[in-house]
Coordinates of N, CA and C in Angstrom, one line a residue:
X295 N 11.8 -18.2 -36.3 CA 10.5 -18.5 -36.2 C 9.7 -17.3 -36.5
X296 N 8.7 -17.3 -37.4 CA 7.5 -16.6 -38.2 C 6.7 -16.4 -37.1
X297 N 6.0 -15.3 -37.0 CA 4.7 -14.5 -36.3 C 3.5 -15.7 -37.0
X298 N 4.0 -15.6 -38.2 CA 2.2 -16.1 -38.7 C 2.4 -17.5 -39.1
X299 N 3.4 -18.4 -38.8 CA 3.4 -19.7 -38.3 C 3.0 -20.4 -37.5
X300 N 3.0 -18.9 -36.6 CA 2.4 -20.3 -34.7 C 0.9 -20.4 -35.3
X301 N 0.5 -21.3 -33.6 CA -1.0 -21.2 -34.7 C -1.8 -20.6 -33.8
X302 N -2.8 -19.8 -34.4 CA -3.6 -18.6 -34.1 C -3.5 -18.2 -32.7
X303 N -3.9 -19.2 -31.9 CA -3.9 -18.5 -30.6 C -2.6 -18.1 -29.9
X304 N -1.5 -19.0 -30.1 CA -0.1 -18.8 -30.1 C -0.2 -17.1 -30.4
X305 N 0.2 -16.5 -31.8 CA -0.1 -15.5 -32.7 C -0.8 -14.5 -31.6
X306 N -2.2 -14.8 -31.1 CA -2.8 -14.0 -30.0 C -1.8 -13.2 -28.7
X307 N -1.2 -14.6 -27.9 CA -0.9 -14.0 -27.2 C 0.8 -13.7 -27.2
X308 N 1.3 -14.2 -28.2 CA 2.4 -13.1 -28.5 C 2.1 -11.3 -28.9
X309 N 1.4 -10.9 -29.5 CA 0.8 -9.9 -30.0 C 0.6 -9.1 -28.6
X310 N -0.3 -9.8 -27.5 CA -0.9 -9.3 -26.3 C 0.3 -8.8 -25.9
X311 N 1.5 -9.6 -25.4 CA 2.4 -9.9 -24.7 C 3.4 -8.7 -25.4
X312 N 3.9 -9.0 -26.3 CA 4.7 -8.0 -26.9 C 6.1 -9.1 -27.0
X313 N 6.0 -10.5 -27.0 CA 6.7 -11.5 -26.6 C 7.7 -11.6 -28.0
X314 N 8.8 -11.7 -27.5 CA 9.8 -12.1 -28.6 C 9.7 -13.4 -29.1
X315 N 10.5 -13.2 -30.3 CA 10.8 -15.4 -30.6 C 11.5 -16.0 -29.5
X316 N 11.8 -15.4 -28.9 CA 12.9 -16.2 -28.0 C 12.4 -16.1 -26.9
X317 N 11.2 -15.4 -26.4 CA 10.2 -15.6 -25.2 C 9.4 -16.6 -25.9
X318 N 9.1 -16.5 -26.5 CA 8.1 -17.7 -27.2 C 8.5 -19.5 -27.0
X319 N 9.6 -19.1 -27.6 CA 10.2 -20.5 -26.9 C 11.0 -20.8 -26.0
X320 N 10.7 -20.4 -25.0 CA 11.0 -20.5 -23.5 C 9.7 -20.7 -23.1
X321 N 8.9 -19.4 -23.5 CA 7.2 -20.1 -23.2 C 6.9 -21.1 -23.1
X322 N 7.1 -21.9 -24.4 CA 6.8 -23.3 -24.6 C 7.4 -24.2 -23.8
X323 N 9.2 -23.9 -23.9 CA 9.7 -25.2 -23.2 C 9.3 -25.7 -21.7
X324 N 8.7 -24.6 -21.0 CA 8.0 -24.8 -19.9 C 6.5 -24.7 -20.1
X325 N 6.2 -24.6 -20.7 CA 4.8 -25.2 -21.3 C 3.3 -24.3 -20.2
X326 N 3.7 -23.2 -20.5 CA 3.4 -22.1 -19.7 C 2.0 -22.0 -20.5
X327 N 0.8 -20.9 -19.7 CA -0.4 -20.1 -20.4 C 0.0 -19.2 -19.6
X328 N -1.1 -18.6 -20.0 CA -2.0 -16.9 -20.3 C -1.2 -16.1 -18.9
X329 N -2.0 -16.9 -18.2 CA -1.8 -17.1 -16.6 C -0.7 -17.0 -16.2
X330 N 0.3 -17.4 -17.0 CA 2.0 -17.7 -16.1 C 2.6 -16.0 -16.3
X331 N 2.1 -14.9 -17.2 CA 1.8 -13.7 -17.4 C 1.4 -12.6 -16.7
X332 N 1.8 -11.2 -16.4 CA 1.1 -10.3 -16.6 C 1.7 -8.9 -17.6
X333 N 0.4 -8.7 -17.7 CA 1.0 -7.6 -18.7 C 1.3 -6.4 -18.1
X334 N 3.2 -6.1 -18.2 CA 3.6 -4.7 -17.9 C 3.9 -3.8 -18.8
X335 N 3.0 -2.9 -19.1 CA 3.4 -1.8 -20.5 C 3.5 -2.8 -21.6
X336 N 2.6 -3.8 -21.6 CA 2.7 -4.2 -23.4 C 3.8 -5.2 -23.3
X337 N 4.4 -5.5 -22.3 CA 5.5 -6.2 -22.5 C 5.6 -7.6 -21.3
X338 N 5.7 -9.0 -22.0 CA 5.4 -9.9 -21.1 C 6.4 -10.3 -20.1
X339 N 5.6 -10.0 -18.2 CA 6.7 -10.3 -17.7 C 5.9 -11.9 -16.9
X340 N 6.8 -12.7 -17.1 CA 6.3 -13.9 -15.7 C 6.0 -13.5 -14.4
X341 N 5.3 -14.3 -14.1 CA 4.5 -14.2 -12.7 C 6.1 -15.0 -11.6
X342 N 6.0 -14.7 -10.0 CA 6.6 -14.7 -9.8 C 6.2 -16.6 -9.5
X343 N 5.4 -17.0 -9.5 CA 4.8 -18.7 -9.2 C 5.3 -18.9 -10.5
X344 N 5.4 -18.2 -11.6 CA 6.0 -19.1 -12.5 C 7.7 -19.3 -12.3
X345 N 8.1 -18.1 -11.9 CA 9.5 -18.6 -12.0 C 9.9 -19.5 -11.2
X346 N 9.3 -19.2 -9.8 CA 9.3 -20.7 -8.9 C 9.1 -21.8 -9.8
X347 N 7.7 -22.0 -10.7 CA 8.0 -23.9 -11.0 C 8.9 -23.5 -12.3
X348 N 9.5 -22.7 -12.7 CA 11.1 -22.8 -13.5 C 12.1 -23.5 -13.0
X349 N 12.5 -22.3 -11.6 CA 13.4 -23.4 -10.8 C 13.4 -24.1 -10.5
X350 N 11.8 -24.8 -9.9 CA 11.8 -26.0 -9.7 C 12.5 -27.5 -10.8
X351 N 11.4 -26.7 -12.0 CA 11.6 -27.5 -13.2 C 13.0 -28.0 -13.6
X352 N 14.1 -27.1 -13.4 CA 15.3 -27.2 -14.1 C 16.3 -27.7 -12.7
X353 N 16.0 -27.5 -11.6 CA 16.8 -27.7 -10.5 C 18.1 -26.9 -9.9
X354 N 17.4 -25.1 -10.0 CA 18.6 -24.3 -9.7 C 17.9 -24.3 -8.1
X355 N 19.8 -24.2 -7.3 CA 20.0 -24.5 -6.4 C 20.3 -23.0 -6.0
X356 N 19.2 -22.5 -5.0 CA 19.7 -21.1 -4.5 C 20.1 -21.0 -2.9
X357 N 21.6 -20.0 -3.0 CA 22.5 -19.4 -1.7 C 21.1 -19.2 -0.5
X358 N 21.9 -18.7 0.3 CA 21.2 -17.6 1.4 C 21.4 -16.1 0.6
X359 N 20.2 -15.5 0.8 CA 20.0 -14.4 0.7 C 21.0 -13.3 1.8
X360 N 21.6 -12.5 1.0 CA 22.2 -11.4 1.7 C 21.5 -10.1 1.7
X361 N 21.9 -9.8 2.6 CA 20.9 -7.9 3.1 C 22.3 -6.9 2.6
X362 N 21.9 -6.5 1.5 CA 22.9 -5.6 1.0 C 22.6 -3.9 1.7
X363 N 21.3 -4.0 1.9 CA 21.0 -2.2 2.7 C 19.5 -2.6 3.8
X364 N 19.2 -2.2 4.1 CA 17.7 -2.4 4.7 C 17.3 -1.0 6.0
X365 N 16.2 -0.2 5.8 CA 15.7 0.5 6.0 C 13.9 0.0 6.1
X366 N 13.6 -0.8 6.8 CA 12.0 -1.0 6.6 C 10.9 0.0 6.8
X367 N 11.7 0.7 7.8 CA 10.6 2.1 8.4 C 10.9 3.1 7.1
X368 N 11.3 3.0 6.1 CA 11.9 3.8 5.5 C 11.1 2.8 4.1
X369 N 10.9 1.4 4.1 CA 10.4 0.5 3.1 C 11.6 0.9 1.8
X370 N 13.0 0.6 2.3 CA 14.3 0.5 1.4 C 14.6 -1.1 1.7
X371 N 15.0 -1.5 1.1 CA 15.8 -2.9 1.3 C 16.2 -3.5 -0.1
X372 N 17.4 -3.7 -0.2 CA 18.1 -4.2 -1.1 C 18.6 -5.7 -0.8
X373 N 18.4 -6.9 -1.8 CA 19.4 -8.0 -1.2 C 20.2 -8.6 -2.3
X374 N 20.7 -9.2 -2.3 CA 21.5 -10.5 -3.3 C 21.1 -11.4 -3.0
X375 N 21.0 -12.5 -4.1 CA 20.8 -13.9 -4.2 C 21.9 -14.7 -4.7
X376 N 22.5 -16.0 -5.1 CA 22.9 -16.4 -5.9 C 22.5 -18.1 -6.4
X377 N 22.3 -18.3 -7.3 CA 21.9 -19.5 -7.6 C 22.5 -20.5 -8.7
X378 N 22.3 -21.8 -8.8 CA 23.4 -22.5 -9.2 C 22.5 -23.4 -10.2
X379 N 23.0 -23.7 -11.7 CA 22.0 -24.3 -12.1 C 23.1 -25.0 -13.2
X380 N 23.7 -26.8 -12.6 CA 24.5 -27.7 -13.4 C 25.7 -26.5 -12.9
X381 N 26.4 -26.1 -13.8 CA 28.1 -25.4 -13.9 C 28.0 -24.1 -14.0
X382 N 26.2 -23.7 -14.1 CA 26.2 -22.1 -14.0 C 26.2 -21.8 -12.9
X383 N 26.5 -20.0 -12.6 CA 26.3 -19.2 -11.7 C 25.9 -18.3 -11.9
X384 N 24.6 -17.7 -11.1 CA 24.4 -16.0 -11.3 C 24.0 -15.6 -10.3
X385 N 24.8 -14.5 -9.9 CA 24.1 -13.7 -8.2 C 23.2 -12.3 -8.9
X386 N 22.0 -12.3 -8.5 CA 21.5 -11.2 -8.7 C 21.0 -10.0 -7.4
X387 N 20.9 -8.6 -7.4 CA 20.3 -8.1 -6.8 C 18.9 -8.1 -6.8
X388 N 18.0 -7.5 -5.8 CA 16.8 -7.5 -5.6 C 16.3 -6.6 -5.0
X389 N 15.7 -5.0 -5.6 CA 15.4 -4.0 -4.6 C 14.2 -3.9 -4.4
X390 N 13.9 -2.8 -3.5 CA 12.5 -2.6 -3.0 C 12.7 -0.9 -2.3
X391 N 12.0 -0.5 -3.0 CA 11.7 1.3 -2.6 C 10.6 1.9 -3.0
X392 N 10.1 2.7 -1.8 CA 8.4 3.4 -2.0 C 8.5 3.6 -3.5
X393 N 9.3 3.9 -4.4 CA 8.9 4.5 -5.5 C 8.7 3.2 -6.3
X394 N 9.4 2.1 -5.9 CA 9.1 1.3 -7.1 C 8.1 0.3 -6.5
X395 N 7.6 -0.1 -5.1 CA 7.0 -1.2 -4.5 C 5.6 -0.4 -3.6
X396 N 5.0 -1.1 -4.2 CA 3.7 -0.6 -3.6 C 3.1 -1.6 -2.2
X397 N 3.5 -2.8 -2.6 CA 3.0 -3.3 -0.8 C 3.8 -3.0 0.5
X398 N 3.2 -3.5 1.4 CA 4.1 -3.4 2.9 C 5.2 -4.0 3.1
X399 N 5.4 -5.3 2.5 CA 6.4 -5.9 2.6 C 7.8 -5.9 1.7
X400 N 8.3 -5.3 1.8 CA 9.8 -4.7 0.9 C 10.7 -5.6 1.2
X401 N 11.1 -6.8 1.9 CA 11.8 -7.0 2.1 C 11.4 -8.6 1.4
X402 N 10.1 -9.3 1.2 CA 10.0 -10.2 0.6 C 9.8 -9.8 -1.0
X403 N 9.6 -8.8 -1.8 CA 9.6 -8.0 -2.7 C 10.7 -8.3 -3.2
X404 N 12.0 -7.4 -2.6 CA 13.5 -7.5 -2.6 C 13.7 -8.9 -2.9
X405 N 13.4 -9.7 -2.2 CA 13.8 -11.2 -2.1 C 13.2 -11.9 -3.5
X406 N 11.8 -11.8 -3.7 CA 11.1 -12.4 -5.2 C 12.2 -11.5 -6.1
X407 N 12.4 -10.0 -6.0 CA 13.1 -9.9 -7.2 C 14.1 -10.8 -7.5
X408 N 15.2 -10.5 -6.8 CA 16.3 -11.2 -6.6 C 16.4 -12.8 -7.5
X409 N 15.2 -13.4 -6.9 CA 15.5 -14.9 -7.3 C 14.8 -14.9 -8.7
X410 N 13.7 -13.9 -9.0 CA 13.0 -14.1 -10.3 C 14.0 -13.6 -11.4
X411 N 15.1 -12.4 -11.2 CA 16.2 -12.2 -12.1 C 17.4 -13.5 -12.4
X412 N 17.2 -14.0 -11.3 CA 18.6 -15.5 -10.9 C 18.2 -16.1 -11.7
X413 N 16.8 -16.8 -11.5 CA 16.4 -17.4 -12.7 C 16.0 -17.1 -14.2
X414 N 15.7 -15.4 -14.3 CA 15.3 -15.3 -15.8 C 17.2 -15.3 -16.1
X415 N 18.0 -14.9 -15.9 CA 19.4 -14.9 -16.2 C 20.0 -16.8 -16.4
X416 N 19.3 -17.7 -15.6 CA 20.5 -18.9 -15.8 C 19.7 -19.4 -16.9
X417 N 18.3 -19.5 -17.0 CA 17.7 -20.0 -18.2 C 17.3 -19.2 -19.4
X418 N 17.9 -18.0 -19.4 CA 17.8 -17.3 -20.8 C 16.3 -17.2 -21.1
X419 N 15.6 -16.9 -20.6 CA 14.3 -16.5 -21.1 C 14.2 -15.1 -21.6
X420 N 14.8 -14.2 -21.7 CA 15.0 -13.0 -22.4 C 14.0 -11.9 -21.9
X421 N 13.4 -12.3 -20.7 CA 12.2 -11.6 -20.1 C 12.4 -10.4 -19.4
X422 N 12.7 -9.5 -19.0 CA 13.3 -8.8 -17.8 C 14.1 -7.2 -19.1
X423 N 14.9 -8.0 -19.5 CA 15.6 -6.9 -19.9 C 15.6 -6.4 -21.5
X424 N 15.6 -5.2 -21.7 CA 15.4 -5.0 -23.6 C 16.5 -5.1 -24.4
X425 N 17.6 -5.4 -23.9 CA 19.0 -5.8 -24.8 C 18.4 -7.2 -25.2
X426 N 17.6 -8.2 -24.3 CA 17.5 -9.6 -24.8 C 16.7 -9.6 -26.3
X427 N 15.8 -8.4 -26.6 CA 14.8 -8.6 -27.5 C 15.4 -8.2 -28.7
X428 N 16.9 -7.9 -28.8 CA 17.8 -7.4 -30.4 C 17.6 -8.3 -30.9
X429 N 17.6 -7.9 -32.1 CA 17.1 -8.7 -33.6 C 16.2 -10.1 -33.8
X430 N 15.2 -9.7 -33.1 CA 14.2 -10.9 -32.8 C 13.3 -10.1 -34.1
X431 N 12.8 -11.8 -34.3 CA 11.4 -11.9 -35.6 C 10.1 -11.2 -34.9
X432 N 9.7 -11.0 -33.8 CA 8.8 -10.6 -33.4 C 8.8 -9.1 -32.9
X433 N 9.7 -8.7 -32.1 CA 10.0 -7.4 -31.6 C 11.1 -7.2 -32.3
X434 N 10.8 -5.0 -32.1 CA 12.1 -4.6 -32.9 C 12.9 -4.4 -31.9
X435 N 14.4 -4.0 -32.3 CA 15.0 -4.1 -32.1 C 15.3 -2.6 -30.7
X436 N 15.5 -2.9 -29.6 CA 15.8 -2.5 -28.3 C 16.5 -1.1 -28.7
X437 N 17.7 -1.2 -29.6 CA 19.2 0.0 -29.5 C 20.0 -0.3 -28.9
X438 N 20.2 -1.4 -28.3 CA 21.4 -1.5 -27.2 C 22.4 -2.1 -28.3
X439 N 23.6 -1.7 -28.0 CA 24.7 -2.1 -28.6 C 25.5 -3.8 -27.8
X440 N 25.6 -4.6 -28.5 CA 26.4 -5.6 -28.0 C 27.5 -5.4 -26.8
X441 N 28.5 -4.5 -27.3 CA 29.5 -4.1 -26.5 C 28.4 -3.6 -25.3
X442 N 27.3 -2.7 -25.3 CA 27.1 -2.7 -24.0 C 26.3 -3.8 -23.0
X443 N 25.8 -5.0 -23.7 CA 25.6 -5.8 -23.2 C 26.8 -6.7 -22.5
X444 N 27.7 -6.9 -23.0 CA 29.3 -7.2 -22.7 C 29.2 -6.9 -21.2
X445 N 29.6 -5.2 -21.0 CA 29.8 -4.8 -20.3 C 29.0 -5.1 -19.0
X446 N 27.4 -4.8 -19.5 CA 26.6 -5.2 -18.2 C 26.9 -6.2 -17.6
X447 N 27.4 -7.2 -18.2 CA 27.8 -8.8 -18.0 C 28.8 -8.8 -17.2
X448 N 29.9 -8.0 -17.4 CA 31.3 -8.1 -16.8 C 31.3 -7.8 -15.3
X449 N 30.4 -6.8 -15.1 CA 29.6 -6.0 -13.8 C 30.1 -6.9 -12.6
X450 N 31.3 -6.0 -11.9 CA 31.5 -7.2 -10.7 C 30.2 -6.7 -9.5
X451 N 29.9 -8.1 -8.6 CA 29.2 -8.0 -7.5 C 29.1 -6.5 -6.7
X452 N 30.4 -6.0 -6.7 CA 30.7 -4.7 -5.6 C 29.9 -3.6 -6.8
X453 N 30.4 -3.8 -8.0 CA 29.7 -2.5 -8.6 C 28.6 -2.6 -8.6
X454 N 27.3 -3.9 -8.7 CA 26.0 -3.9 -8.6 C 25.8 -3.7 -8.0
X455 N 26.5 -4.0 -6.5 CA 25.9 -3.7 -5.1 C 25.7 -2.0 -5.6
X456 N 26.7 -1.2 -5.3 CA 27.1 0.1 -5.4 C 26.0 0.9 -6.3
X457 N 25.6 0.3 -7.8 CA 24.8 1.0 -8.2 C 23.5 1.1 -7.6
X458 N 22.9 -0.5 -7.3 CA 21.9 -0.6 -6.5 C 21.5 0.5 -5.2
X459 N 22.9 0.5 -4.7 CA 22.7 1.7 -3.3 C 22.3 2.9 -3.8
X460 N 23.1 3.2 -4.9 CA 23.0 4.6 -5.5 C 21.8 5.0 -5.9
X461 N 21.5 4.1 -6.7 CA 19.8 4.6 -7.2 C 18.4 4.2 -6.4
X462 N 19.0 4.1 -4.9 CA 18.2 4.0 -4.3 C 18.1 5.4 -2.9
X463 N 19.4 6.0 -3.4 CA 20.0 6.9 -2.6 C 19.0 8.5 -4.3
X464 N 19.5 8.1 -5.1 CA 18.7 9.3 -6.0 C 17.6 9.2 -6.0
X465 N 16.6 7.8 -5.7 CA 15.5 7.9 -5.5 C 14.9 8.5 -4.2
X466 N 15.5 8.3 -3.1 CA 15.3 9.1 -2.2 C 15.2 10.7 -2.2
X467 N 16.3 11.4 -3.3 CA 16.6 12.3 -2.9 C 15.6 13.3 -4.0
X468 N 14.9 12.3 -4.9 CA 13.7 13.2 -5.5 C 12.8 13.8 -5.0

């Protein structure tokens, strides 16, 4: 799909957004606006109410949340989710640290991440991460190599946990 085929206002806010073809139609299939958006650095991420009526929409069924670290007096907290959607599976982590979360509450933070990755991951909306935006008609191309998208994929639960700790342990220690 062509940039200068959608029709104009489409064109608008892909432009604003910095939205791939392949955000674009996920856009659509849930039949989203302006609103279901905010703009992070030029780059469109969903609102967390949108990814709620996603999962709603599609019918992924999500675990209990696990507490992978938690520190509140400290506003550290890490969790896992996993969610189920028809034959798929995806567990994602969910952090929350002074450097990256600015409200009081880190631990519902942690939690919105968690489920808003579950679901950009079971429905391929391509939102979240810059390996999804290779060789799209709208955006250039990220640099990430295939093989290293492979790899991220392969990522067992213990090693996400583990990294998660870790860069929450180097963030600390700046």
């Amino acid at each position: 799909m062509k940039l200068d085929k959608l029709p104009k206002e489409d064109q608008e806010l892909v432009k604003e957004l910095g939205m791939t073809s392949h955000q674009y139609e996920w856009h659509k299939k849930y039949n989203l606006e302006r609103k279901s958006y905010w703009d992070c650095h030029g780059k469109a991420v969903p609102t967390h109410p949108t990814m709620q009526r996603v999962a709603e929409t599609e019918g992924i069924i999500f675990g209990k949340y696990e507490v992978v670290e938690c520190d509140v007096h400290r506003g550290i907290v890490v969790c896992q989710v996993t969610g189920t959607w028809g034959d798929r599976q995806c567990s994602a982590l969910g952090e929350a640290h002074p450097r990256n979360n600015k409200n009081a509450y880190p631990t519902a933070m942690a939690q919105k991440r968690a489920f808003d990755r579950v679901v950009t991951e079971l429905t391929n909306s391509g939102m979240y991460t810059e390996s999804d935006m290779m060789g799209d008609d709208f955006a250039p191309s990220s640099g990430f190599k295939e093989a290293e998208q492979e790899e991220q994929r392969k990522k067992t639960k213990e090693q996400a946990i583990a990294e998660a700790m870790a860069e929450n342990k180097e963030l600390e220690s700046d």
